[in-house]
Amino acid sequence: MSKRPNVQVCSDKAKISAVSTKFIAAASNAATKDHGAFYVAISGGSLPKLIAPGLITAAKEKHVDFSKWHMFFVDERFVPLKHEDNNFRACHEALLSKVPIPPAQIYPMDTTLDTVEAAATAYEKKLATVVKTKTDEGRPKLDLVMLGMGPDGHTASLFPGHPLLRETKRFVSSLKDSPKPPGSRVTLTMPAINSAEKVMFVAAGASKAPVLPVAVGKCEDKIPASQVTGLRREILWVVDTPAASKM
Ligand code: 6PG
């Protein structure tokens, strides 16, 4: 049985940002000290805006060496970069344009390729090439994956009952039938997420309350977020009071 995740219940958005930043900064400093880089992946949705304020302050106060960051994306909707649904655009607007990560160290999923599957294949190669820390099997080992969770318990673009949840080899895959529009997406898979050193979930709002106990392993049901496990590593849940109301 993997360790029970650490759940931090926050009274407001400022607290969510402060708790997230503390965890991210510690992960960044540990990774930079260990191997001179911080390989991190970020989700779309509400997460970028929720974590941004603390990280922007950390940049101003130089508590974090962003020059060592290599920013990947957990998933991407297969829409043009400037489309309102594009995760890279949203993350760039909320955070990446406001902290000093070298632009060459930010790796958007390429939605200009002919097919969503081609984009997934290209991203799997990018991940394997850039990330120098490896698992025992020689696969790219991210230092931190930052995830959200939908009201149905999905995370990344891995949805309840979807065949992608049974992927055991590929680290990046694609789907065309996302129940959350847009339908075509590229996503990290469970093997990629579960290979990471640390995982942080950010979940806010009452709509997450029914699934949060399941996601953190308080009952036997299974939803995608509860498949994010790890015997030895840290999994932190940063949630607000409404999301934690059924814990
Ligand atoms: C996406 C996101 C997705 C998100 C959840 C939660 O591209 O849609 O990566 O996995 O994290 O849907 O979204 P909210 O935090 O906005 O509820």
Short mmCIF file of C-alpha atoms and ligand atoms in Angstrom, two decimals:
data_model
loop_
_atom_site.label_atom_id
_atom_site.label_comp_id
_atom_site.label_asym_id
_atom_site.label_seq_id
_atom_site.Cartn_x
_atom_site.Cartn_y
_atom_site.Cartn_z
CA MET A 1 0.00 0.00 0.00
CA SER A 2 1.50 3.35 -0.94
CA LYS A 3 1.84 6.07 1.68
CA ARG A 4 -1.31 8.11 2.37
CA PRO A 5 -0.89 11.46 0.52
CA ASN A 6 -0.33 14.62 2.55
CA VAL A 7 -3.44 16.83 2.32
CA GLN A 8 -3.09 20.53 3.15
CA VAL A 9 -6.45 22.28 3.53
CA CYS A 10 -6.17 26.01 2.76
CA SER A 11 -8.63 28.69 3.89
CA ASP A 12 -8.21 30.85 0.78
CA LYS A 13 -6.36 31.26 -2.53
CA ALA A 14 -3.48 33.14 -0.92
CA LYS A 15 -2.86 30.12 1.33
CA ILE A 16 -3.09 27.74 -1.65
CA SER A 17 -0.41 29.75 -3.42
CA ALA A 18 1.80 29.96 -0.32
CA VAL A 19 1.60 26.22 0.45
CA SER A 20 2.15 25.30 -3.21
CA THR A 21 5.12 27.65 -3.55
CA LYS A 22 6.77 26.24 -0.43
CA PHE A 23 6.53 22.70 -1.81
CA ILE A 24 7.62 23.69 -5.34
CA ALA A 25 10.56 25.77 -4.06
CA ALA A 26 11.76 22.88 -1.87
CA ALA A 27 11.49 20.48 -4.81
CA SER A 28 13.31 22.92 -7.09
CA ASN A 29 16.12 23.53 -4.61
CA ALA A 30 16.55 19.79 -3.89
CA ALA A 31 16.64 18.89 -7.60
CA THR A 32 18.99 21.73 -8.49
CA LYS A 33 21.35 20.66 -5.69
CA ASP A 34 21.15 17.01 -6.73
CA HIS A 35 21.52 17.25 -10.53
CA GLY A 36 21.76 20.93 -11.50
CA ALA A 37 18.30 21.12 -13.05
CA PHE A 38 14.60 21.07 -12.14
CA TYR A 39 12.43 19.02 -14.51
CA VAL A 40 8.81 20.00 -13.82
CA ALA A 41 5.49 19.53 -15.61
CA ILE A 42 2.44 21.75 -15.21
CA SER A 43 -1.26 21.14 -15.86
CA GLY A 44 -3.82 23.48 -17.33
CA GLY A 45 -7.18 24.41 -15.79
CA SER A 46 -7.17 26.52 -12.62
CA LEU A 47 -3.76 25.36 -11.37
CA PRO A 48 -1.49 27.92 -13.09
CA LYS A 49 -3.42 30.91 -11.75
CA LEU A 50 -3.64 29.38 -8.26
CA ILE A 51 0.11 28.75 -7.90
CA ALA A 52 1.38 31.86 -9.75
CA PRO A 53 1.30 34.56 -7.01
CA GLY A 54 3.69 32.75 -4.66
CA LEU A 55 6.08 31.79 -7.44
CA ILE A 56 6.16 35.35 -8.79
CA THR A 57 7.09 36.55 -5.30
CA ALA A 58 9.71 33.80 -5.01
CA ALA A 59 11.21 35.03 -8.28
CA LYS A 60 11.33 38.64 -7.04
CA GLU A 61 12.92 37.55 -3.75
CA LYS A 62 15.24 35.12 -5.56
CA HIS A 63 14.19 32.19 -3.33
CA VAL A 64 14.08 29.94 -6.41
CA ASP A 65 16.67 29.61 -9.21
CA PHE A 66 14.33 29.58 -12.21
CA SER A 67 17.32 29.46 -14.56
CA LYS A 68 17.58 25.76 -13.75
CA TRP A 69 13.92 25.01 -14.54
CA HIS A 70 12.88 22.89 -17.50
CA MET A 71 9.12 23.36 -17.84
CA PHE A 72 7.07 20.63 -19.49
CA PHE A 73 3.29 20.32 -19.86
CA VAL A 74 1.15 17.57 -18.36
CA ASP A 75 -1.32 17.81 -21.20
CA GLU A 76 -2.38 20.01 -24.08
CA ARG A 77 -5.51 20.49 -26.02
CA PHE A 78 -4.83 19.99 -29.74
CA VAL A 79 -5.73 23.58 -30.68
CA PRO A 80 -3.54 26.44 -32.00
CA LEU A 81 -1.20 28.16 -29.56
CA LYS A 82 -3.32 31.32 -29.52
CA HIS A 83 -6.61 29.47 -29.00
CA GLU A 84 -8.31 30.27 -25.68
CA ASP A 85 -8.30 26.56 -24.78
CA ASN A 86 -4.55 26.12 -25.30
CA ASN A 87 -2.85 25.23 -21.99
CA PHE A 88 0.51 26.67 -22.99
CA ARG A 89 -1.17 30.01 -23.70
CA ALA A 90 -2.97 29.96 -20.34
CA CYS A 91 0.15 28.93 -18.39
CA HIS A 92 2.27 31.52 -20.19
CA GLU A 93 -0.24 34.28 -19.43
CA ALA A 94 -0.66 33.31 -15.76
CA LEU A 95 2.89 32.32 -14.83
CA LEU A 96 5.54 31.62 -17.47
CA SER A 97 5.66 35.23 -18.68
CA LYS A 98 6.20 36.39 -15.08
CA VAL A 99 9.07 34.19 -13.83
CA PRO A 100 12.57 34.02 -15.37
CA ILE A 101 12.57 30.50 -16.84
CA PRO A 102 14.83 30.64 -19.95
CA PRO A 103 12.40 30.44 -22.93
CA ALA A 104 14.52 27.67 -24.49
CA GLN A 105 13.76 25.60 -21.36
CA ILE A 106 9.99 25.76 -21.79
CA TYR A 107 8.67 22.87 -23.92
CA PRO A 108 5.13 23.29 -25.28
CA MET A 109 3.45 20.29 -26.85
CA ASP A 110 3.50 20.96 -30.62
CA THR A 111 -0.07 21.47 -31.81
CA THR A 112 1.06 22.53 -35.29
CA LEU A 113 1.84 18.93 -36.31
CA ASP A 114 -0.52 17.11 -38.68
CA THR A 115 -2.07 14.83 -36.07
CA VAL A 116 -2.50 14.67 -32.29
CA GLU A 117 -0.73 11.29 -32.36
CA ALA A 118 2.28 12.85 -34.11
CA ALA A 119 2.35 15.50 -31.38
CA ALA A 120 2.37 12.79 -28.69
CA THR A 121 5.20 10.90 -30.39
CA ALA A 122 7.25 14.08 -30.76
CA TYR A 123 6.73 15.00 -27.11
CA GLU A 124 7.76 11.57 -25.89
CA LYS A 125 11.07 12.07 -27.77
CA LYS A 126 11.48 15.60 -26.35
CA LEU A 127 10.93 14.35 -22.80
CA ALA A 128 13.42 11.51 -23.23
CA THR A 129 16.03 13.83 -24.76
CA VAL A 130 15.83 16.76 -22.34
CA VAL A 131 15.28 15.02 -18.99
CA LYS A 132 18.68 13.71 -17.90
CA THR A 133 17.42 12.05 -14.69
CA LYS A 134 16.20 8.55 -15.44
CA THR A 135 14.23 5.78 -13.76
CA ASP A 136 15.84 2.37 -13.15
CA GLU A 137 14.41 1.40 -16.56
CA GLY A 138 16.13 4.37 -18.23
CA ARG A 139 12.93 6.39 -18.73
CA PRO A 140 12.74 10.19 -18.11
CA LYS A 141 12.20 10.90 -14.40
CA LEU A 142 10.62 14.28 -13.77
CA ASP A 143 11.35 15.99 -10.45
CA LEU A 144 7.81 17.29 -9.98
CA VAL A 145 4.47 16.86 -11.73
CA MET A 146 1.81 19.46 -10.87
CA LEU A 147 -1.71 18.11 -11.40
CA GLY A 148 -5.27 19.31 -11.17
CA MET A 149 -8.31 17.11 -10.72
CA GLY A 150 -11.70 17.39 -12.36
CA PRO A 151 -15.06 16.81 -10.59
CA ASP A 152 -15.09 13.32 -12.15
CA GLY A 153 -11.66 12.53 -10.71
CA HIS A 154 -9.78 12.90 -14.00
CA THR A 155 -6.26 14.23 -13.93
CA ALA A 156 -4.02 15.28 -16.79
CA SER A 157 -6.16 14.23 -19.74
CA LEU A 158 -6.77 10.80 -18.23
CA PHE A 159 -10.50 10.32 -17.78
CA PRO A 160 -12.55 7.72 -15.86
CA GLY A 161 -12.94 4.48 -17.81
CA HIS A 162 -10.71 5.63 -20.66
CA PRO A 163 -8.40 2.98 -22.21
CA LEU A 164 -5.47 5.39 -21.77
CA LEU A 165 -5.59 4.59 -18.03
CA ARG A 166 -4.32 1.11 -18.90
CA GLU A 167 -1.23 2.41 -20.74
CA THR A 168 1.86 0.83 -19.18
CA LYS A 169 4.67 1.68 -21.61
CA ARG A 170 4.29 5.05 -23.31
CA PHE A 171 5.04 8.19 -21.33
CA VAL A 172 3.08 10.46 -23.69
CA SER A 173 -0.08 9.53 -25.56
CA SER A 174 -3.08 11.14 -27.25
CA LEU A 175 -6.87 10.89 -27.35
CA LYS A 176 -9.62 12.26 -29.56
CA ASP A 177 -12.57 11.56 -27.30
CA SER A 178 -11.95 13.68 -24.23
CA PRO A 179 -15.25 14.11 -22.36
CA LYS A 180 -13.93 17.54 -21.35
CA PRO A 181 -13.74 19.61 -24.55
CA PRO A 182 -11.68 20.10 -26.63
CA GLY A 183 -11.83 16.45 -27.61
CA SER A 184 -8.33 16.00 -29.04
CA ARG A 185 -5.50 16.12 -26.52
CA VAL A 186 -1.93 15.10 -25.84
CA THR A 187 -1.23 13.87 -22.31
CA LEU A 188 1.39 12.43 -20.01
CA THR A 189 0.38 8.90 -19.07
CA MET A 190 0.24 7.24 -15.65
CA PRO A 191 3.69 5.65 -16.17
CA ALA A 192 5.14 9.13 -16.75
CA ILE A 193 3.34 10.65 -13.77
CA ASN A 194 4.10 7.72 -11.47
CA SER A 195 7.79 7.86 -12.39
CA ALA A 196 8.15 11.40 -11.06
CA GLU A 197 10.04 12.10 -7.83
CA LYS A 198 7.24 14.26 -6.41
CA VAL A 199 3.62 15.02 -7.31
CA MET A 200 1.53 18.00 -6.22
CA PHE A 201 -2.21 18.19 -6.81
CA VAL A 202 -4.08 21.48 -6.53
CA ALA A 203 -7.85 21.10 -6.21
CA ALA A 204 -10.17 23.94 -5.28
CA GLY A 205 -13.94 24.28 -5.17
CA ALA A 206 -16.91 22.31 -3.86
CA SER A 207 -17.22 20.37 -7.13
CA LYS A 208 -14.12 18.38 -6.12
CA ALA A 209 -15.49 17.46 -2.67
CA PRO A 210 -17.25 14.19 -3.63
CA VAL A 211 -14.15 12.71 -5.31
CA LEU A 212 -11.39 14.04 -3.05
CA PRO A 213 -11.72 11.26 -0.40
CA VAL A 214 -11.50 8.68 -3.20
CA ALA A 215 -8.57 10.45 -4.84
CA VAL A 216 -6.48 10.45 -1.66
CA GLY A 217 -7.13 6.77 -1.08
CA LYS A 218 -9.66 7.00 1.75
CA CYS A 219 -11.81 4.36 0.11
CA GLU A 220 -11.33 1.48 -2.29
CA ASP A 221 -13.07 3.05 -5.31
CA LYS A 222 -10.78 3.92 -8.16
CA ILE A 223 -10.71 7.14 -10.17
CA PRO A 224 -7.83 8.36 -12.34
CA ALA A 225 -6.48 10.69 -9.63
CA SER A 226 -6.28 7.76 -7.18
CA GLN A 227 -4.08 5.88 -9.66
CA VAL A 228 -1.38 8.48 -9.03
CA THR A 229 0.54 6.62 -6.35
CA GLY A 230 4.11 6.10 -5.33
CA LEU A 231 5.55 3.90 -2.60
CA ARG A 232 8.43 6.13 -1.71
CA ARG A 233 7.74 9.58 -3.01
CA GLU A 234 5.86 12.60 -1.78
CA ILE A 235 2.34 13.33 -3.00
CA LEU A 236 0.97 16.63 -1.71
CA TRP A 237 -2.65 17.67 -2.11
CA VAL A 238 -3.23 21.43 -1.82
CA VAL A 239 -6.98 21.92 -1.48
CA ASP A 240 -9.36 24.58 -0.25
CA THR A 241 -12.00 24.18 2.46
CA PRO A 242 -14.93 23.56 0.03
CA ALA A 243 -12.99 20.83 -1.78
CA ALA A 244 -12.17 19.18 1.57
CA SER A 245 -15.74 19.38 2.90
CA LYS A 246 -16.37 15.62 2.56
CA MET A 247 -13.01 14.42 3.87
C1 6PG B 1 -6.80 20.23 -18.74
C2 6PG B 1 -6.18 20.05 -17.41
C3 6PG B 1 -7.03 19.18 -16.54
C4 6PG B 1 -7.33 19.96 -15.29
C5 6PG B 1 -8.54 19.40 -14.59
C6 6PG B 1 -8.93 20.29 -13.42
O1 6PG B 1 -6.06 20.43 -19.70
O2 6PG B 1 -8.02 20.23 -18.82
O3 6PG B 1 -4.89 19.63 -17.44
O4 6PG B 1 -6.50 17.94 -16.20
O5 6PG B 1 -6.20 19.90 -14.44
O6 6PG B 1 -9.60 19.37 -15.53
O7 6PG B 1 -9.25 21.55 -13.94
P1 6PG B 1 -9.66 22.73 -12.91
O8 6PG B 1 -8.50 22.85 -11.98
O9 6PG B 1 -9.83 23.93 -13.79
O10 6PG B 1 -10.91 22.28 -12.22
#
